[in-house]
PDB file of C-alpha atoms in Angstrom:
ATOM      1  CA  GLY N   1      22.780   7.069  -8.049  1.00 60.00           C
ATOM      2  CA  GLN N   2      26.051   6.194  -9.554  1.00 70.00           C
ATOM      3  CA  GLN N   3      25.820   4.387 -12.922  1.00 76.00           C
ATOM      4  CA  LEU N   4      28.502   2.603 -14.890  1.00 91.00           C
ATOM      5  CA  ASN N   5      28.535   3.046 -18.626  1.00 95.00           C
ATOM      6  CA  GLN N   6      29.483  -0.240 -20.148  1.00 96.00           C
ATOM      7  CA  SER N   7      29.935  -0.698 -24.014  1.00 97.00           C
ATOM      8  CA  PRO N   8      29.221  -2.276 -26.324  1.00 97.00           C
ATOM      9  CA  GLN N   9      25.837  -3.537 -25.217  1.00 95.00           C
ATOM     10  CA  SER N  10      26.205  -6.625 -27.360  1.00 96.00           C
ATOM     11  CA  MET N  11      28.728  -8.173 -29.697  1.00 95.00           C
ATOM     12  CA  PHE N  12      28.470 -10.874 -32.478  1.00 96.00           C
ATOM     13  CA  ILE N  13      31.908 -12.288 -33.379  1.00 94.00           C
ATOM     14  CA  GLN N  14      33.625 -15.179 -35.161  1.00 96.00           C
ATOM     15  CA  GLU N  15      35.432 -17.852 -33.196  1.00 96.00           C
ATOM     16  CA  GLY N  16      39.125 -16.844 -32.887  1.00 97.00           C
ATOM     17  CA  GLU N  17      38.562 -13.068 -33.039  1.00 97.00           C
ATOM     18  CA  ASP N  18      39.673 -10.825 -30.163  1.00 97.00           C
ATOM     19  CA  VAL N  19      37.110  -9.030 -28.145  1.00 96.00           C
ATOM     20  CA  SER N  20      37.194  -5.628 -26.306  1.00 97.00           C
ATOM     21  CA  MET N  21      34.755  -4.150 -23.926  1.00 97.00           C
ATOM     22  CA  ASN N  22      35.044  -1.222 -21.589  1.00 97.00           C
ATOM     23  CA  CYS N  23      33.435   0.515 -18.677  1.00 97.00           C
ATOM     24  CA  THR N  24      33.415   4.216 -17.639  1.00 96.00           C
ATOM     25  CA  SER N  25      32.201   6.055 -14.540  1.00 95.00           C
ATOM     26  CA  SER N  26      31.543   9.692 -13.721  1.00 91.00           C
ATOM     27  CA  SER N  27      33.413   9.393 -10.428  1.00 90.00           C
ATOM     28  CA  ILE N  28      36.602   7.806  -9.095  1.00 92.00           C
ATOM     29  CA  PHE N  29      36.540   4.129  -8.332  1.00 92.00           C
ATOM     30  CA  ASN N  30      39.138   2.304  -6.004  1.00 91.00           C
ATOM     31  CA  THR N  31      38.242  -1.211  -7.260  1.00 91.00           C
ATOM     32  CA  TRP N  32      37.358  -2.618 -10.683  1.00 94.00           C
ATOM     33  CA  LEU N  33      35.962  -6.164 -11.174  1.00 94.00           C
ATOM     34  CA  TRP N  34      34.972  -8.090 -14.176  1.00 96.00           C
ATOM     35  CA  TYR N  35      32.366 -10.800 -14.109  1.00 96.00           C
ATOM     36  CA  LYS N  36      30.902 -13.330 -16.446  1.00 97.00           C
ATOM     37  CA  GLN N  37      27.176 -14.412 -16.081  1.00 95.00           C
ATOM     38  CA  ASP N  38      25.792 -17.516 -17.889  1.00 94.00           C
ATOM     39  CA  PRO N  39      22.086 -18.019 -18.165  1.00 89.00           C
ATOM     40  CA  GLY N  40      20.344 -18.929 -14.957  1.00 89.00           C
ATOM     41  CA  GLU N  41      23.565 -18.424 -12.924  1.00 92.00           C
ATOM     42  CA  GLY N  42      25.193 -15.992 -10.659  1.00 94.00           C
ATOM     43  CA  PRO N  43      28.169 -13.824 -11.796  1.00 94.00           C
ATOM     44  CA  VAL N  44      31.608 -15.466 -11.620  1.00 95.00           C
ATOM     45  CA  LEU N  45      34.636 -13.354 -10.978  1.00 93.00           C
ATOM     46  CA  LEU N  46      37.042 -13.154 -13.784  1.00 96.00           C
ATOM     47  CA  ILE N  47      39.459 -10.438 -12.908  1.00 95.00           C
ATOM     48  CA  ALA N  48      39.936  -7.991  -9.956  1.00 93.00           C
ATOM     49  CA  LEU N  49      41.839  -4.735 -10.225  1.00 94.00           C
ATOM     50  CA  TYR N  50      42.741  -2.728  -7.096  1.00 92.00           C
ATOM     51  CA  LYS N  51      45.448  -0.048  -8.274  1.00 94.00           C
ATOM     52  CA  ALA N  52      45.291   2.670 -10.959  1.00 95.00           C
ATOM     53  CA  GLY N  53      47.220   1.528 -14.092  1.00 95.00           C
ATOM     54  CA  GLU N  54      47.204  -2.153 -13.022  1.00 95.00           C
ATOM     55  CA  LEU N  55      47.074  -4.589 -15.814  1.00 97.00           C
ATOM     56  CA  THR N  56      46.095  -8.108 -14.991  1.00 96.00           C
ATOM     57  CA  SER N  57      45.728 -11.348 -17.062  1.00 97.00           C
ATOM     58  CA  ASN N  58      43.792 -14.529 -16.460  1.00 95.00           C
ATOM     59  CA  GLY N  59      44.444 -16.926 -19.333  1.00 96.00           C
ATOM     60  CA  ARG N  60      43.063 -15.289 -22.585  1.00 97.00           C
ATOM     61  CA  LEU N  61      41.506 -12.512 -20.499  1.00 98.00           C
ATOM     62  CA  THR N  62      43.225  -9.285 -19.763  1.00 98.00           C
ATOM     63  CA  ALA N  63      41.815  -6.292 -17.909  1.00 98.00           C
ATOM     64  CA  GLN N  64      43.247  -2.831 -16.945  1.00 97.00           C
ATOM     65  CA  PHE N  65      42.325  -0.347 -14.249  1.00 96.00           C
ATOM     66  CA  GLY N  66      42.420   3.078 -16.071  1.00 96.00           C
ATOM     67  CA  ILE N  67      44.960   5.628 -14.843  1.00 96.00           C
ATOM     68  CA  THR N  68      42.211   8.236 -14.148  1.00 94.00           C
ATOM     69  CA  ARG N  69      40.440   5.591 -12.102  1.00 94.00           C
ATOM     70  CA  LYS N  70      37.307   6.203 -13.896  1.00 95.00           C
ATOM     71  CA  ASP N  71      37.471   3.493 -16.423  1.00 96.00           C
ATOM     72  CA  SER N  72      38.522  -0.180 -17.040  1.00 97.00           C
ATOM     73  CA  PHE N  73      38.619  -2.384 -20.173  1.00 97.00           C
ATOM     74  CA  LEU N  74      38.457  -6.261 -20.625  1.00 98.00           C
ATOM     75  CA  ASN N  75      40.034  -8.067 -23.564  1.00 98.00           C
ATOM     76  CA  ILE N  76      39.420 -11.498 -24.625  1.00 97.00           C
ATOM     77  CA  SER N  77      41.870 -13.019 -27.131  1.00 97.00           C
ATOM     78  CA  ALA N  78      41.087 -15.763 -29.592  1.00 97.00           C
ATOM     79  CA  SER N  79      37.541 -16.233 -28.575  1.00 96.00           C
ATOM     80  CA  ILE N  80      36.029 -19.684 -28.349  1.00 96.00           C
ATOM     81  CA  PRO N  81      32.345 -20.799 -28.277  1.00 94.00           C
ATOM     82  CA  SER N  82      32.349 -21.179 -24.468  1.00 94.00           C
ATOM     83  CA  ASP N  83      33.087 -17.444 -23.993  1.00 96.00           C
ATOM     84  CA  VAL N  84      29.429 -16.796 -24.906  1.00 96.00           C
ATOM     85  CA  GLY N  85      27.675 -15.053 -22.004  1.00 96.00           C
ATOM     86  CA  ILE N  86      27.050 -11.670 -20.509  1.00 96.00           C
ATOM     87  CA  TYR N  87      30.161  -9.817 -19.122  1.00 97.00           C
ATOM     88  CA  PHE N  88      29.712  -7.245 -16.335  1.00 96.00           C
ATOM     89  CA  CYS N  89      31.993  -4.638 -14.984  1.00 96.00           C
ATOM     90  CA  ALA N  90      31.586  -3.635 -11.474  1.00 94.00           C
ATOM     91  CA  GLY N  91      33.415  -1.314  -9.099  1.00 91.00           C
ATOM     92  CA  GLN N  92      33.501   0.290  -5.727  1.00 89.00           C
ATOM     93  CA  GLU N  93      33.307   3.972  -5.583  1.00 86.00           C
ATOM     94  CA  ASP N  94      36.078   5.739  -3.735  1.00 81.00           C
ATOM     95  CA  GLY N  95      34.635   6.808  -0.392  1.00 78.00           C
ATOM     96  CA  GLY N  96      31.552   4.574  -1.035  1.00 75.00           C
ATOM     97  CA  SER N  97      30.407   1.767   1.255  1.00 73.00           C
ATOM     98  CA  GLN N  98      32.767  -1.205   1.158  1.00 70.00           C
ATOM     99  CA  GLY N  99      29.879  -3.481   0.595  1.00 77.00           C
ATOM    100  CA  ASN N 100      28.318  -1.755  -2.198  1.00 85.00           C
ATOM    101  CA  LEU N 101      29.464  -2.793  -5.654  1.00 90.00           C
ATOM    102  CA  ILE N 102      28.026  -0.816  -8.613  1.00 92.00           C
ATOM    103  CA  PHE N 103      27.512  -2.821 -11.814  1.00 93.00           C
ATOM    104  CA  GLY N 104      27.264  -1.909 -15.410  1.00 94.00           C
ATOM    105  CA  LYS N 105      24.381  -3.253 -17.498  1.00 94.00           C
ATOM    106  CA  GLY N 106      26.552  -5.882 -19.283  1.00 95.00           C
ATOM    107  CA  THR N 107      28.011  -6.741 -22.605  1.00 96.00           C
ATOM    108  CA  LYS N 108      26.347  -9.786 -24.175  1.00 96.00           C
ATOM    109  CA  LEU N 109      28.831 -11.781 -26.309  1.00 97.00           C
ATOM    110  CA  SER N 110      27.787 -14.174 -29.029  1.00 96.00           C
ATOM    111  CA  VAL N 111      30.422 -16.363 -30.684  1.00 93.00           C
ATOM    112  CA  LYS N 112      29.954 -18.023 -34.060  1.00 89.00           C
ATOM    113  CA  PRO N 113      31.841 -21.327 -34.599  1.00 86.00           C
TER     114      PRO N 113
ATOM    115  CA  ASN J   1      33.896 -27.007  -0.505  1.00 51.00           C
ATOM    116  CA  ALA J   2      30.554 -25.703  -1.259  1.00 70.00           C
ATOM    117  CA  GLY J   3      30.057 -22.158  -2.630  1.00 91.00           C
ATOM    118  CA  VAL J   4      27.380 -19.791  -1.705  1.00 96.00           C
ATOM    119  CA  MET J   5      24.174 -21.661  -1.501  1.00 96.00           C
ATOM    120  CA  GLN J   6      20.892 -20.048  -2.207  1.00 97.00           C
ATOM    121  CA  ASN J   7      17.417 -21.477  -2.063  1.00 97.00           C
ATOM    122  CA  PRO J   8      14.964 -21.838  -3.485  1.00 97.00           C
ATOM    123  CA  ARG J   9      16.167 -21.573  -7.040  1.00 96.00           C
ATOM    124  CA  HIS J  10      12.764 -20.592  -8.263  1.00 97.00           C
ATOM    125  CA  LEU J  11       9.849 -19.028  -6.203  1.00 98.00           C
ATOM    126  CA  VAL J  12       6.406 -18.207  -7.255  1.00 98.00           C
ATOM    127  CA  ARG J  13       4.178 -16.105  -5.159  1.00 98.00           C
ATOM    128  CA  ARG J  14       0.844 -14.523  -5.567  1.00 98.00           C
ATOM    129  CA  ARG J  15       0.426 -10.726  -5.040  1.00 98.00           C
ATOM    130  CA  GLY J  16       0.142  -9.912  -1.302  1.00 98.00           C
ATOM    131  CA  GLN J  17       2.018 -13.146  -0.146  1.00 98.00           C
ATOM    132  CA  GLU J  18       5.438 -13.259   1.600  1.00 98.00           C
ATOM    133  CA  ALA J  19       8.709 -14.245   0.007  1.00 98.00           C
ATOM    134  CA  ARG J  20      11.616 -15.671   2.016  1.00 98.00           C
ATOM    135  CA  LEU J  21      14.936 -16.129   0.255  1.00 98.00           C
ATOM    136  CA  ARG J  22      17.713 -17.876   1.910  1.00 98.00           C
ATOM    137  CA  CYS J  23      21.492 -17.682   1.582  1.00 98.00           C
ATOM    138  CA  SER J  24      24.197 -19.700   3.227  1.00 97.00           C
ATOM    139  CA  PRO J  25      27.608 -18.128   2.768  1.00 95.00           C
ATOM    140  CA  MET J  26      30.789 -19.913   1.931  1.00 93.00           C
ATOM    141  CA  LYS J  27      32.536 -21.578   4.807  1.00 91.00           C
ATOM    142  CA  GLY J  28      34.518 -18.972   6.671  1.00 88.00           C
ATOM    143  CA  HIS J  29      32.728 -15.991   5.108  1.00 91.00           C
ATOM    144  CA  SER J  30      31.007 -13.751   7.590  1.00 91.00           C
ATOM    145  CA  HIS J  31      30.063 -10.987   5.255  1.00 93.00           C
ATOM    146  CA  VAL J  32      26.912 -11.362   3.168  1.00 95.00           C
ATOM    147  CA  TYR J  33      25.579  -8.977   0.402  1.00 96.00           C
ATOM    148  CA  TRP J  34      22.204  -9.037  -1.436  1.00 97.00           C
ATOM    149  CA  TYR J  35      21.708  -7.915  -4.990  1.00 96.00           C
ATOM    150  CA  ARG J  36      18.621  -7.647  -7.199  1.00 97.00           C
ATOM    151  CA  GLN J  37      18.758  -8.184 -10.982  1.00 95.00           C
ATOM    152  CA  LEU J  38      15.988  -7.252 -13.414  1.00 92.00           C
ATOM    153  CA  PRO J  39      15.959  -8.745 -16.839  1.00 85.00           C
ATOM    154  CA  GLU J  40      18.534  -7.199 -19.319  1.00 82.00           C
ATOM    155  CA  GLU J  41      20.045  -5.281 -16.297  1.00 87.00           C
ATOM    156  CA  GLY J  42      23.116  -5.315 -14.151  1.00 88.00           C
ATOM    157  CA  LEU J  43      22.960  -6.235 -10.425  1.00 93.00           C
ATOM    158  CA  LYS J  44      21.753  -3.460  -7.980  1.00 94.00           C
ATOM    159  CA  PHE J  45      23.027  -3.515  -4.507  1.00 94.00           C
ATOM    160  CA  MET J  46      20.438  -3.983  -1.632  1.00 96.00           C
ATOM    161  CA  VAL J  47      21.963  -4.631   1.630  1.00 96.00           C
ATOM    162  CA  TYR J  48      25.239  -5.762   3.312  1.00 95.00           C
ATOM    163  CA  LEU J  49      25.199  -7.646   6.433  1.00 95.00           C
ATOM    164  CA  GLN J  50      27.623  -9.235   8.989  1.00 93.00           C
ATOM    165  CA  LYS J  51      26.670 -11.782  11.632  1.00 89.00           C
ATOM    166  CA  GLU J  52      23.718 -10.200  13.552  1.00 89.00           C
ATOM    167  CA  ASN J  53      24.383  -6.666  12.146  1.00 93.00           C
ATOM    168  CA  ILE J  54      23.086  -4.739   9.159  1.00 95.00           C
ATOM    169  CA  ILE J  55      26.116  -2.706   7.888  1.00 93.00           C
ATOM    170  CA  ASP J  56      24.608  -0.867   4.879  1.00 93.00           C
ATOM    171  CA  GLU J  57      20.968  -1.084   3.804  1.00 94.00           C
ATOM    172  CA  SER J  58      21.056   1.932   1.473  1.00 92.00           C
ATOM    173  CA  GLY J  59      19.785  -0.179  -1.465  1.00 93.00           C
ATOM    174  CA  MET J  60      16.718  -1.642   0.263  1.00 95.00           C
ATOM    175  CA  PRO J  61      13.344  -0.413  -0.399  1.00 94.00           C
ATOM    176  CA  LYS J  62      11.918   1.425   2.678  1.00 90.00           C
ATOM    177  CA  GLU J  63       8.853  -0.675   3.021  1.00 95.00           C
ATOM    178  CA  ARG J  64       8.150  -4.540   2.703  1.00 97.00           C
ATOM    179  CA  PHE J  65      11.837  -5.590   2.510  1.00 98.00           C
ATOM    180  CA  SER J  66      13.907  -6.776   5.362  1.00 97.00           C
ATOM    181  CA  ALA J  67      17.059  -8.789   5.763  1.00 97.00           C
ATOM    182  CA  GLU J  68      18.826 -10.585   8.594  1.00 97.00           C
ATOM    183  CA  PHE J  69      21.919 -12.590   9.183  1.00 96.00           C
ATOM    184  CA  PRO J  70      21.519 -14.386  12.546  1.00 93.00           C
ATOM    185  CA  LYS J  71      24.363 -15.784  14.579  1.00 90.00           C
ATOM    186  CA  GLU J  72      23.322 -19.391  13.523  1.00 90.00           C
ATOM    187  CA  GLY J  73      21.792 -20.351  10.157  1.00 93.00           C
ATOM    188  CA  PRO J  74      21.477 -18.615   6.780  1.00 96.00           C
ATOM    189  CA  SER J  75      20.932 -15.005   5.927  1.00 97.00           C
ATOM    190  CA  ILE J  76      17.243 -14.230   4.978  1.00 98.00           C
ATOM    191  CA  LEU J  77      15.912 -11.659   2.636  1.00 98.00           C
ATOM    192  CA  ARG J  78      12.231 -11.260   3.353  1.00 98.00           C
ATOM    193  CA  ILE J  79       9.700  -9.535   1.084  1.00 98.00           C
ATOM    194  CA  GLN J  80       6.298  -8.987   2.590  1.00 98.00           C
ATOM    195  CA  GLN J  81       3.028  -8.418   0.519  1.00 98.00           C
ATOM    196  CA  VAL J  82       4.866  -9.009  -2.755  1.00 98.00           C
ATOM    197  CA  VAL J  83       3.778  -7.021  -5.872  1.00 97.00           C
ATOM    198  CA  ARG J  84       4.475  -7.838  -9.558  1.00 96.00           C
ATOM    199  CA  GLY J  85       7.436  -5.280  -9.657  1.00 95.00           C
ATOM    200  CA  ASP J  86       9.246  -7.409  -7.078  1.00 96.00           C
ATOM    201  CA  SER J  87       9.699 -10.160  -9.857  1.00 97.00           C
ATOM    202  CA  ALA J  88      13.451 -10.504 -10.440  1.00 97.00           C
ATOM    203  CA  ALA J  89      16.488 -12.480  -9.745  1.00 97.00           C
ATOM    204  CA  TYR J  90      17.943 -11.991  -6.305  1.00 98.00           C
ATOM    205  CA  PHE J  91      21.548 -12.858  -5.733  1.00 97.00           C
ATOM    206  CA  CYS J  92      23.564 -13.340  -2.557  1.00 97.00           C
ATOM    207  CA  ALA J  93      27.304 -13.042  -2.299  1.00 95.00           C
ATOM    208  CA  SER J  94      29.569 -13.580   0.644  1.00 94.00           C
ATOM    209  CA  SER J  95      33.149 -12.637   1.457  1.00 91.00           C
ATOM    210  CA  ARG J  96      35.744 -13.375   4.089  1.00 88.00           C
ATOM    211  CA  ARG J  97      36.766  -9.754   4.561  1.00 82.00           C
ATOM    212  CA  GLN J  98      34.733  -6.518   4.043  1.00 76.00           C
ATOM    213  CA  GLY J  99      34.436  -5.564   0.443  1.00 66.00           C
ATOM    214  CA  SER J 100      36.731  -8.086  -1.190  1.00 71.00           C
ATOM    215  CA  GLY J 101      36.678 -11.541  -2.724  1.00 71.00           C
ATOM    216  CA  TYR J 102      33.030 -11.616  -3.401  1.00 84.00           C
ATOM    217  CA  THR J 103      31.559 -15.021  -4.417  1.00 91.00           C
ATOM    218  CA  PHE J 104      27.994 -15.079  -5.785  1.00 94.00           C
ATOM    219  CA  GLY J 105      25.411 -17.731  -5.466  1.00 96.00           C
ATOM    220  CA  SER J 106      23.235 -18.911  -8.262  1.00 96.00           C
ATOM    221  CA  GLY J 107      20.389 -16.709  -7.162  1.00 97.00           C
ATOM    222  CA  THR J 108      16.634 -17.047  -6.551  1.00 98.00           C
ATOM    223  CA  ARG J 109      14.330 -16.239  -9.285  1.00 97.00           C
ATOM    224  CA  LEU J 110      11.103 -14.785  -7.897  1.00 98.00           C
ATOM    225  CA  THR J 111       7.984 -14.621  -9.960  1.00 97.00           C
ATOM    226  CA  VAL J 112       5.013 -12.622  -8.543  1.00 97.00           C
ATOM    227  CA  VAL J 113       1.708 -13.693 -10.298  1.00 97.00           C
TER     228      VAL J 113
END
């Protein structure tokens, strides 16, 4: 089935640094979502993107829906210790089932104070 | 304003037993989705249900797994004759409209011994 390629797999950064991660697919998506998951919890939606080229911010987080509709990135500016967690991209394939989100394998973020 | 409620949070079953996982969607949400997450992996879609209807079960294993979302009460994911490979975190999400505004629960962690 369709897979999302998410990179990097993990990141170790210093507090205050900016972070960038991205996701690519082999087919066209009509929705891109970015989630954060803390240990033992479910994913929490950070940003939702619905149009090609869309750039959306949520506090220190910014995400973009790639113009080709096959990629998306998430940036975190001025990271803080509570940004630690696993970040997942997810999307809905164009023409796919409305209920079926496809997830990347996640980017594990570690922040050193 | 309770979120998506899943119970139990942790479930231990011996091989061959049945596992029943429950999900109560957010108030006003009539769409429910079940996902499975293996360690170090992203979430994998299993099934999408509306009240009394299965809309998409393309991610469900053909045998031993079933799901329902009755007119009254929570959605149930049922796994019969569990095997070690069923050990995973199972997440439920709900939405008000089809394919949008997903909110995830905290998951049920199933361990088969």
